[in-house]
Short mmCIF file of C-alpha atoms in Angstrom, two decimals:
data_model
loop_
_atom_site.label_atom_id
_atom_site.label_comp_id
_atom_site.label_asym_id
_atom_site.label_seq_id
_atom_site.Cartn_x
_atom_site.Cartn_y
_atom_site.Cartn_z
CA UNK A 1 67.56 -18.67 7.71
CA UNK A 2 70.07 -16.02 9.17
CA UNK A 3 68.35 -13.59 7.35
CA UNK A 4 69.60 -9.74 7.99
CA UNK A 5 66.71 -7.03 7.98
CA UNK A 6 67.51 -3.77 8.19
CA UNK A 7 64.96 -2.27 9.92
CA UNK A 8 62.24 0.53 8.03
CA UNK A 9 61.81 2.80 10.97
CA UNK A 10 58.52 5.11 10.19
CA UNK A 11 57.63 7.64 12.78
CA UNK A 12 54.28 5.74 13.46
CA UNK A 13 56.12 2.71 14.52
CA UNK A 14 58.50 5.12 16.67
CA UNK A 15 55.60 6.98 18.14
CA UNK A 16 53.70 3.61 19.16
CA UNK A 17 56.78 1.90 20.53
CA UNK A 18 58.15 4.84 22.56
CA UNK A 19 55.30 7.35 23.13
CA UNK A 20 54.93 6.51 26.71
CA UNK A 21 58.38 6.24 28.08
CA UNK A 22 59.34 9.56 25.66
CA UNK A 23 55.70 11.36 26.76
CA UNK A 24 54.71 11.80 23.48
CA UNK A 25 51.63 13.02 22.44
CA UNK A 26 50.55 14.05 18.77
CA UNK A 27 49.58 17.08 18.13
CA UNK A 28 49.03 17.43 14.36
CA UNK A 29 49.85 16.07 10.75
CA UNK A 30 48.74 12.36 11.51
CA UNK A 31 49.09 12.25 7.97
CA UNK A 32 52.75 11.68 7.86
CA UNK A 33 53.04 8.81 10.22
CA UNK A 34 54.39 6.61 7.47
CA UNK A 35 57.51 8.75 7.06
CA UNK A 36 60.42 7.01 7.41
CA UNK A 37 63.04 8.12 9.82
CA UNK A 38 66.11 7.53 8.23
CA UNK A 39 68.93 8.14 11.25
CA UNK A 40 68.60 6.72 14.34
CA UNK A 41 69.47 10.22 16.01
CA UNK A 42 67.92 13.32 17.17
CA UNK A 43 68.80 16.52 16.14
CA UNK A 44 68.08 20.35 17.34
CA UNK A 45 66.84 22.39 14.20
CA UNK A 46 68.17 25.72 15.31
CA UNK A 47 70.62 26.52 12.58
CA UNK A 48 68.04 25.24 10.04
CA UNK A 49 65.37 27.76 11.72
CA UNK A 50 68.30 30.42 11.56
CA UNK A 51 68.58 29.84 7.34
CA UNK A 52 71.82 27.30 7.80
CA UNK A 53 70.76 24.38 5.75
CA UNK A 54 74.46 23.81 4.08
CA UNK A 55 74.83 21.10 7.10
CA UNK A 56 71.56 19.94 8.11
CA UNK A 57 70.76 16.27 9.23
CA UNK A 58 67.58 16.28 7.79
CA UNK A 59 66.96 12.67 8.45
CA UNK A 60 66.77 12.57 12.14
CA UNK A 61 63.96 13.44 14.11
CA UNK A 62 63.98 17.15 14.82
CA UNK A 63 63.42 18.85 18.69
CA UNK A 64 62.59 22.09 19.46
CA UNK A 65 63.77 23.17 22.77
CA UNK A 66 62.97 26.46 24.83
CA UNK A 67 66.37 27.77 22.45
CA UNK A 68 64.84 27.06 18.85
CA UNK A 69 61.20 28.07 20.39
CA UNK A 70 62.63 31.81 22.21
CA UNK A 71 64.23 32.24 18.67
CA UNK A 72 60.79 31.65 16.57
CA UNK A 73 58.97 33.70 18.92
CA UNK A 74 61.52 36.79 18.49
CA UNK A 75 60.75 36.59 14.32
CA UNK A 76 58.36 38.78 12.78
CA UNK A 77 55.30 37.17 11.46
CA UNK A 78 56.03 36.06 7.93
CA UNK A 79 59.80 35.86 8.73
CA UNK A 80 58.78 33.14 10.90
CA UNK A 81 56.50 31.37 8.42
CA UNK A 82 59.03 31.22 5.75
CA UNK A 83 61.88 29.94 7.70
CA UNK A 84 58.96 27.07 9.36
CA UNK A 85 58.39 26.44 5.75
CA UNK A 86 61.73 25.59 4.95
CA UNK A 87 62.58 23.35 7.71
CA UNK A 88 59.16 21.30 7.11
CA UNK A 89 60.27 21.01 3.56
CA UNK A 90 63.40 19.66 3.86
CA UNK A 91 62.17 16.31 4.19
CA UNK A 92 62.29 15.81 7.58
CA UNK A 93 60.54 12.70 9.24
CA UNK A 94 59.15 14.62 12.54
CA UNK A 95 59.29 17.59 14.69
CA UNK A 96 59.08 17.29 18.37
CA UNK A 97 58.48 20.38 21.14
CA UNK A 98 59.99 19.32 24.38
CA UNK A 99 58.94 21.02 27.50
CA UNK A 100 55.29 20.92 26.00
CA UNK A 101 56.35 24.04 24.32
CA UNK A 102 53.49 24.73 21.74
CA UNK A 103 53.45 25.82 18.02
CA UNK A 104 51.54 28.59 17.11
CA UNK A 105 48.32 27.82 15.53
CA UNK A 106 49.85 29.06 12.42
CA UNK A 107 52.64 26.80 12.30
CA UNK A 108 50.31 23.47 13.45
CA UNK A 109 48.99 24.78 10.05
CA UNK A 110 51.51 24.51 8.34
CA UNK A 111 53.08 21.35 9.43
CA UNK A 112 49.24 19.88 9.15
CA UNK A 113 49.27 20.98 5.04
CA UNK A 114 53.12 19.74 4.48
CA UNK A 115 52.36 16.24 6.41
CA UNK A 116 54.69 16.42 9.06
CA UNK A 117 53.89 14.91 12.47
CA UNK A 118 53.96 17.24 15.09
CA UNK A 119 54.44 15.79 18.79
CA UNK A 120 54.74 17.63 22.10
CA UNK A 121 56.72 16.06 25.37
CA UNK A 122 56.66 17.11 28.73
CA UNK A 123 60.32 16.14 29.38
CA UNK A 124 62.92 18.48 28.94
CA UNK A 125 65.01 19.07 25.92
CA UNK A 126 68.27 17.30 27.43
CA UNK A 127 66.35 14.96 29.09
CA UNK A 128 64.55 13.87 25.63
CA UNK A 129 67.13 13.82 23.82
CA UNK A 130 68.67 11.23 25.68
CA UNK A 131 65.88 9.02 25.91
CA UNK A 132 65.23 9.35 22.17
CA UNK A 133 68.60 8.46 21.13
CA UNK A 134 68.70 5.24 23.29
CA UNK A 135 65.02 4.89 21.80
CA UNK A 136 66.17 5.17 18.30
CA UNK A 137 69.24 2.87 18.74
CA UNK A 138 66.82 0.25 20.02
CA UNK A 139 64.82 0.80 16.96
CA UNK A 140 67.89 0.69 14.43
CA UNK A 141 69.86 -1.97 16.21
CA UNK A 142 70.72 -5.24 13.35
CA UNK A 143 68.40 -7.47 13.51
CA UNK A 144 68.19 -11.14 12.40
CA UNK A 145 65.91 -14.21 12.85
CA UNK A 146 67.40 -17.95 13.86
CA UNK A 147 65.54 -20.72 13.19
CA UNK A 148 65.56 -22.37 16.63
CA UNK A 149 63.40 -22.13 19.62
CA UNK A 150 64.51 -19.68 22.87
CA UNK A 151 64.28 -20.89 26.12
CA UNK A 152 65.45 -18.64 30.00
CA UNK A 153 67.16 -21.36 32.05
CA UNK A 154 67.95 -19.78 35.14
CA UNK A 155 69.35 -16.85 33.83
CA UNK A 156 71.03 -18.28 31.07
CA UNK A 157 69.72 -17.26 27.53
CA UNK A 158 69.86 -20.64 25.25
CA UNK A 159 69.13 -21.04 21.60
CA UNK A 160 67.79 -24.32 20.66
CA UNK A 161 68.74 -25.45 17.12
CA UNK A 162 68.25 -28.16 14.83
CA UNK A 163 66.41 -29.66 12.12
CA UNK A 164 62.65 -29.34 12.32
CA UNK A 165 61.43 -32.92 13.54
CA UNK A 166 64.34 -33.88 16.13
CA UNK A 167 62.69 -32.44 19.20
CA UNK A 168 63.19 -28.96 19.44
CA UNK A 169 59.49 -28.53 20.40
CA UNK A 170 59.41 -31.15 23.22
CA UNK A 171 62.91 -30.76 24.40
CA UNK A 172 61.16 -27.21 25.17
CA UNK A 173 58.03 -28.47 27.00
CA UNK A 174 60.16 -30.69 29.55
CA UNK A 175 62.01 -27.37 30.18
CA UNK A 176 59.11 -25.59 30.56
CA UNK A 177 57.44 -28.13 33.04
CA UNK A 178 60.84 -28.05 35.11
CA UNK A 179 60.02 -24.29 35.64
CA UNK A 180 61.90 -22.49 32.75
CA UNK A 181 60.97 -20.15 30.66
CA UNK A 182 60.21 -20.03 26.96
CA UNK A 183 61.18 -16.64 25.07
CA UNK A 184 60.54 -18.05 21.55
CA UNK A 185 59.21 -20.98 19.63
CA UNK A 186 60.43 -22.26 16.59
CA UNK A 187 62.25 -18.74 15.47
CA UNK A 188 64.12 -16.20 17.20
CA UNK A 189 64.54 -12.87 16.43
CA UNK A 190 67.67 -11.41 17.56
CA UNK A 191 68.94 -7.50 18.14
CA UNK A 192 72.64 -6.74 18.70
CA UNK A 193 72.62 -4.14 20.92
CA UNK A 194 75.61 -2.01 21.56
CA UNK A 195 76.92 -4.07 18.98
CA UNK A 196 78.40 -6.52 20.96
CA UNK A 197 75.33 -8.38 22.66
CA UNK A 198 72.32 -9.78 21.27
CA UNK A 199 68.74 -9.82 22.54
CA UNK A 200 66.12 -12.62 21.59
CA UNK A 201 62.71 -12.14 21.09
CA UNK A 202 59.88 -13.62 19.51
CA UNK A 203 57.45 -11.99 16.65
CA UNK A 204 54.52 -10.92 18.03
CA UNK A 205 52.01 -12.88 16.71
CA UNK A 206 53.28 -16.02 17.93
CA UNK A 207 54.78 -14.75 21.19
CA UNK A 208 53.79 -17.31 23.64
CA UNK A 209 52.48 -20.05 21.61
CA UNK A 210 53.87 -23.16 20.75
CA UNK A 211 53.05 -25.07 17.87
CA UNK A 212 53.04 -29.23 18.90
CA UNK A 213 53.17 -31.81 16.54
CA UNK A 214 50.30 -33.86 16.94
CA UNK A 215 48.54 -31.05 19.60
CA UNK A 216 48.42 -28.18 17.15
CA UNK A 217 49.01 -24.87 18.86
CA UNK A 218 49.10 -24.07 22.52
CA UNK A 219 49.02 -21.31 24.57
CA UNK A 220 52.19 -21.74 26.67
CA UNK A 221 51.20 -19.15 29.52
CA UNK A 222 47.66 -20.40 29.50
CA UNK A 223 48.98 -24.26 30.10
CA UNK A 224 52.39 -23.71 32.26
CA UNK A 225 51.56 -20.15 34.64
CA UNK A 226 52.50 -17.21 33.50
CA UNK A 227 56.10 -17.46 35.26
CA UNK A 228 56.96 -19.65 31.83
CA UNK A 229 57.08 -17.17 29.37
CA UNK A 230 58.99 -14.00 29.13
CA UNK A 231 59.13 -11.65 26.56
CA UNK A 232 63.27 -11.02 25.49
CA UNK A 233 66.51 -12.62 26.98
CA UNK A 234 70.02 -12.34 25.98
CA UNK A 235 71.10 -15.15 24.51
CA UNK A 236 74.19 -17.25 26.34
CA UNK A 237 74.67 -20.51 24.68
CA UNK A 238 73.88 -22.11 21.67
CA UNK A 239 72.96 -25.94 21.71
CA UNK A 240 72.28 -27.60 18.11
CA UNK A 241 70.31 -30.79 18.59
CA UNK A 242 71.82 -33.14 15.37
CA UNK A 243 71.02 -36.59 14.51
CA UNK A 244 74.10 -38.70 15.55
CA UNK A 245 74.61 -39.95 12.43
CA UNK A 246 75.38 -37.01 10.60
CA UNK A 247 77.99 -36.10 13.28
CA UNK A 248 81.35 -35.75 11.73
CA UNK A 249 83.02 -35.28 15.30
CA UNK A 250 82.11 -35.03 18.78
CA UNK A 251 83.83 -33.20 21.26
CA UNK A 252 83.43 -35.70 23.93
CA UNK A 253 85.54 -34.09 26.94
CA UNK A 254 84.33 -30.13 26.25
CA UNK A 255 87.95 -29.03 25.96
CA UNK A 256 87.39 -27.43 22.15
CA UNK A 257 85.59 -24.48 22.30
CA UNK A 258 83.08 -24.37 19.72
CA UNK A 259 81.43 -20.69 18.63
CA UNK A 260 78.18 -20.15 16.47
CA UNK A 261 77.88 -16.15 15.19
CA UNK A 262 75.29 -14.51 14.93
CA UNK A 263 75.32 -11.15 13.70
CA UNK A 264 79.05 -10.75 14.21
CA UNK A 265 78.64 -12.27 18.08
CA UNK A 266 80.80 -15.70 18.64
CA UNK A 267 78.45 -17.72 21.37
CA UNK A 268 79.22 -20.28 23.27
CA UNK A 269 77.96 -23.41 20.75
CA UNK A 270 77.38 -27.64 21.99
CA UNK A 271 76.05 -30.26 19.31
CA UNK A 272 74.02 -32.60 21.35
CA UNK A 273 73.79 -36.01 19.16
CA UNK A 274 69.99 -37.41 19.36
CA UNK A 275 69.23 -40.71 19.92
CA UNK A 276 66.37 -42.34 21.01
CA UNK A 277 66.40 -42.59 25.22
CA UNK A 278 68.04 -39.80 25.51
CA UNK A 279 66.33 -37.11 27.66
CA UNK A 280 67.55 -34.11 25.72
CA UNK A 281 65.62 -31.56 27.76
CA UNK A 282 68.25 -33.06 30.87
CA UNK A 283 71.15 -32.51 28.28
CA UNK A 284 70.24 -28.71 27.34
CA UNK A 285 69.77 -28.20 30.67
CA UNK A 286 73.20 -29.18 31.95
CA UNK A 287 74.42 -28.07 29.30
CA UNK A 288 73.08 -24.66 30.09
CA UNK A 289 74.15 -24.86 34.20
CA UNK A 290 77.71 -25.61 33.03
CA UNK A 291 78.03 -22.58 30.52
CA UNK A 292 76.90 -20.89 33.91
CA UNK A 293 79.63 -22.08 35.49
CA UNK A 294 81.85 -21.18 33.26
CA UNK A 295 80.34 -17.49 33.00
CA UNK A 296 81.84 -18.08 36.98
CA UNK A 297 84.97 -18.74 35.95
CA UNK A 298 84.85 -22.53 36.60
CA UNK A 299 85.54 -24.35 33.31
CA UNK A 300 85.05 -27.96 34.29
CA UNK A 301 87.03 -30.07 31.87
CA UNK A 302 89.85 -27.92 31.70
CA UNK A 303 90.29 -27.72 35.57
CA UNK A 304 89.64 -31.36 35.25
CA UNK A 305 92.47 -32.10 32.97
CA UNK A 306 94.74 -29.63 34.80
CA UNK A 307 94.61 -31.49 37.80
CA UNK A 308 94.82 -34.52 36.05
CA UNK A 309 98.22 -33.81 33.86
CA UNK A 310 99.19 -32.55 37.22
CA UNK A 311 98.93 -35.95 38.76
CA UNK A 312 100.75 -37.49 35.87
CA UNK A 313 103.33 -35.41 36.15
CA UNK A 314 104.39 -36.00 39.86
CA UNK A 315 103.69 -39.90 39.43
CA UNK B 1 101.77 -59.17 19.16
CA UNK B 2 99.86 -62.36 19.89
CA UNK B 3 96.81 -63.59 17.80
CA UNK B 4 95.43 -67.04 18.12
CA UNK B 5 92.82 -67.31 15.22
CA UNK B 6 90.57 -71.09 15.26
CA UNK B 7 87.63 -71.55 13.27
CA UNK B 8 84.51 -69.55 15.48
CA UNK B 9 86.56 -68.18 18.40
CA UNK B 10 87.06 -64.68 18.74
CA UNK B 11 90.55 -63.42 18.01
CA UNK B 12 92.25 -61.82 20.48
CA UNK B 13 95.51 -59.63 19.97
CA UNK B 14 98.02 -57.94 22.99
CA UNK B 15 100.46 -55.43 23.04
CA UNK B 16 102.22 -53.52 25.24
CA UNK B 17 103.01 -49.60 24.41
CA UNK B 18 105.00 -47.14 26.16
CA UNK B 19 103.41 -43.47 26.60
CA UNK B 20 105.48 -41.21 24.22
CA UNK B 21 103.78 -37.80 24.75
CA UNK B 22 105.01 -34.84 27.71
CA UNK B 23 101.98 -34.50 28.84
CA UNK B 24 100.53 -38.30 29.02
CA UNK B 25 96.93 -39.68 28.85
CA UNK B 26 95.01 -36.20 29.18
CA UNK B 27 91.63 -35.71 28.00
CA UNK B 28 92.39 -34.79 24.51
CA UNK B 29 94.41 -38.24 23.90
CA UNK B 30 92.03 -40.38 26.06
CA UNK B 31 89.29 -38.61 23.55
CA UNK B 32 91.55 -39.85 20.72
CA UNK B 33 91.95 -42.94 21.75
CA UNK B 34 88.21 -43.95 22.56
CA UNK B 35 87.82 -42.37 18.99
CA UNK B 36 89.73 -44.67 17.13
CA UNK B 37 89.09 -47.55 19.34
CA UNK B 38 85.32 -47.31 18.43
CA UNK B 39 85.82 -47.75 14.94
CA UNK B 40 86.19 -51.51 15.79
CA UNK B 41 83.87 -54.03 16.85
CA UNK B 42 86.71 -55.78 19.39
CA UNK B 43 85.98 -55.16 23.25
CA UNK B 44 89.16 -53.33 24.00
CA UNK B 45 90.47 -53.68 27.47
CA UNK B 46 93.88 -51.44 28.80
CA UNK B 47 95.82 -52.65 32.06
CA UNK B 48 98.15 -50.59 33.79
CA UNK B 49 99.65 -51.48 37.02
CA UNK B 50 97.14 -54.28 37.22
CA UNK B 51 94.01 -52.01 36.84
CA UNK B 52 92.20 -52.91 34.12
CA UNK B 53 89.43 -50.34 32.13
CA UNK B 54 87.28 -50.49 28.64
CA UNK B 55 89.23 -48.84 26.16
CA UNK B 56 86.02 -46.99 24.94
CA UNK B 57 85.63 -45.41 28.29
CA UNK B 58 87.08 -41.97 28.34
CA UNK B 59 86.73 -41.67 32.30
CA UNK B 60 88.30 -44.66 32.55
CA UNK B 61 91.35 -43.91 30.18
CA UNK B 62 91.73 -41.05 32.10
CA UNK B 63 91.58 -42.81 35.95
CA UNK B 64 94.44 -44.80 34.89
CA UNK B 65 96.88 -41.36 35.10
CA UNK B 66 99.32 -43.02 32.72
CA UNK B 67 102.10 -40.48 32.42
CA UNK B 68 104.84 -40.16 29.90
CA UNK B 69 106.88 -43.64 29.72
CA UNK B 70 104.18 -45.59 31.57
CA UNK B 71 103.33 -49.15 30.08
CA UNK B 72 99.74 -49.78 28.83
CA UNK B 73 98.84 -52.93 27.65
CA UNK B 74 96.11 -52.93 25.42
CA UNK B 75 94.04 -56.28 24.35
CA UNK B 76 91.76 -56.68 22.15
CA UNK B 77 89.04 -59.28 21.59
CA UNK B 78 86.70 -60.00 18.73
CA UNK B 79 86.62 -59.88 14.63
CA UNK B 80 89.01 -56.52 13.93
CA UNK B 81 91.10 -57.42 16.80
CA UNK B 82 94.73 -56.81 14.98
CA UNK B 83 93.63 -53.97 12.90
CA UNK B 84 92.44 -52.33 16.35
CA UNK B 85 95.67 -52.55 17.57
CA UNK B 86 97.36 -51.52 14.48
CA UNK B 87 94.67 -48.52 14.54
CA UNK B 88 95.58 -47.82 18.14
CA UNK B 89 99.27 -48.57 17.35
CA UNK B 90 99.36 -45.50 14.96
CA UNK B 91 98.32 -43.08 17.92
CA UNK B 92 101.42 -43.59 20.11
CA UNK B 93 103.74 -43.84 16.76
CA UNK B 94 102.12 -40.17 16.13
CA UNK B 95 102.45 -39.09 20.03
CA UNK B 96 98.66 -38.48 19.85
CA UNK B 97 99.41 -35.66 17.98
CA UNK B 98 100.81 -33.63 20.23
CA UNK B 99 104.49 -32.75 19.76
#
């Protein structure tokens, strides 16, 4: 898999995701929801409004603040119109009145005929601008989906990998009847955020189901509480389950450190070999408590080896 | 090095090597060792100072503490016995490949 998407941010899928933490509210040209905001940014439209389109980042979505709304106001009548037209034809994906500033009934006009989404906001200018940029990031941060299943183990974010068949699935139920949680079954979608960590999730329509071999699907919350699922995690360790026979090596101290990337992001990586009587659900979850460890600052078979060359040395 | 080879007893083959590396049996050439030495059938045995561990043990390689210039006998015991020790010969001839 390992599949890159670049996101297709359209204003409707902005509006839903963020409408409640940004106050949104439409107010007209529903039309245009499918527009495609093409920056993750936010810009104020006042030079535009003033006639300055030489520099105009057309692509973001557009605020009007109490500035850019004092300024319209002061215009004459069809001065005003005209220089509305213009900005609403310059291909912009949305306008936005902050301080639930309103648009004259000529202008919701306007914007209603050219297809632009109008939306209002309680918040203040600054104050919306700042949540809409962290909004947008969200919304344009890489994204890629791992096939492997995510499971929480207290507090540690681990991706479970391998080929379909060698017990990712019920490695995954004995976590999640020792209490731990599962984020995703089966595939992962990951989000680098601030381009240096990356969040797992699971698509919606199979968040919180499981699909069993032999049982068919299950609803995870509905058969383990509802303290077994949770919706994202960062991700902290990688374990690859691999049938022991197709291991070329194995690292059988934990001295080498092995990395798996994922969207530019080196993680922490362990090949478990499979074999029958194994409990692999035991082995991730070690596996997981040491890597917390060692997010402590206690790295176990280096200490181990230190003290041992140690001994060696003084006889 | 010692074999005695008779028609349906296991071979068994002995030899004694000196620990060439700074550093000694660490984890790395413990790992290297119980690499190699499970390439071979043989049950491989290594005595120092009278203690005596599996040779496919990594804990145990590593309990022995066998610093640079400490004496290991190794013995092995089964089909491959010689070309385990030849195998196992080749890691202290190359230091465990560490210097």
């Amino acid at each position: 898999m390992n599949q890159r998407q670049q996101p297709t941010v359209t204003v409707e899928r902005f509006y839903l995701n963020h409408a409640e933490n940004l106050q949104l509210r439409l107010v007209t040209g529903g039309g245009g929801l499918t527009r495609r905001i093409l920056e993750g940014s936010v810009n104020r439209c006042g030079l535009a409004l003033a006639g300055f389109f030489k520099y105009f980042a057309f692509k973001r979505v557009q605020v009007i603040g109490a500035a850019e709304w004092q300024f319209l106001k002061s215009l004459p009548e069809p001065e005003r119109e005209r220089r509305v037209e213009a900005v609403l034809a310059a291909k912009i994906p949305c306008l936005v009145f902050a301080r639930n500033l309103s648009a004259s009934p000529a202008m919701l006009d306007q914007a209603d005929r050219a297809g632009v989404p109008i939306f209002k906001t309680s918040m203040t200018t600054m104050k919306f601008i700042n949540a809409a940029t962290i909004a947008l990031e969200m919304e344009f941060a890489p994204q890629v989906s791992e096939h492997g299943s995510m499971v929480d183990i207290l507090g540690i974010g681990v991706l479970i990998r391998g080929e379909s068949g060698i017990g990712k699935s019920e490695s995954v139920l004995a976590l999640l009847e020792r209490g731990y949680s599962l984020v995703s079954d089966d595939i992962t979608r990951f989000r680098l955020v601030e381009g240096r960590e990356l969040v797992g999730t699971s698509s919606e329509t199979t968040r919180y189901h499981m699909e069993i071999r032999g049982l068919g699907i299950i609803n995870v919350p509905a058969v383990f509480g509802v303290r077994s699922v949770r919706p994202e995690k960062r991700l902290d360790l990688v374990v690859t389950l691999m049938e022991s026979g197709q291991m070329a090596e194995v690292d059988r101290v934990g001295l080498e450190r092995q990395t798996y990337s994922i969207l530019g992001v080196e993680l922490p990586h362990v090949v478990i070999p499979v074999r029958s009587g194994r409990d692999l659900a035991r082995l991730i979850e070690v596996a997981a408590l040491d890597q917390k460890l060692k997010s402590l600052g206690h790295n176990a078979a280096r200490e181990f080896n230190e003290r041992l060359i140690e001994r060696m040395r003084t006889g | 090095m010692s074999t005695t080879s008779q028609s349906g007893a296991p071979r068994r083959a002995v030899k004694e090597f000196t620990v060439p590396n700074r550093l000694g049996i660490h984890a790395r050439p413990a790992a290297l060792f119980v690499k190699v030495a499970n390439k071979y059938h043989s049950h491989i045995t290594v005595e120092k100072d009278g203690e005596e561990i599996n040779g496919k043990s990594i804990m145990g390689l590593m309990m022995l503490a066998a610093g640079q210039g400490s004496k290991l006998k190794v013995v092995a015991e089964g089909d491959d016995a010689v070309e385990a020790l030849q195998g196992l010969e080749e890691l202290f001839v190359k230091k465990f490949n560490e210097e």
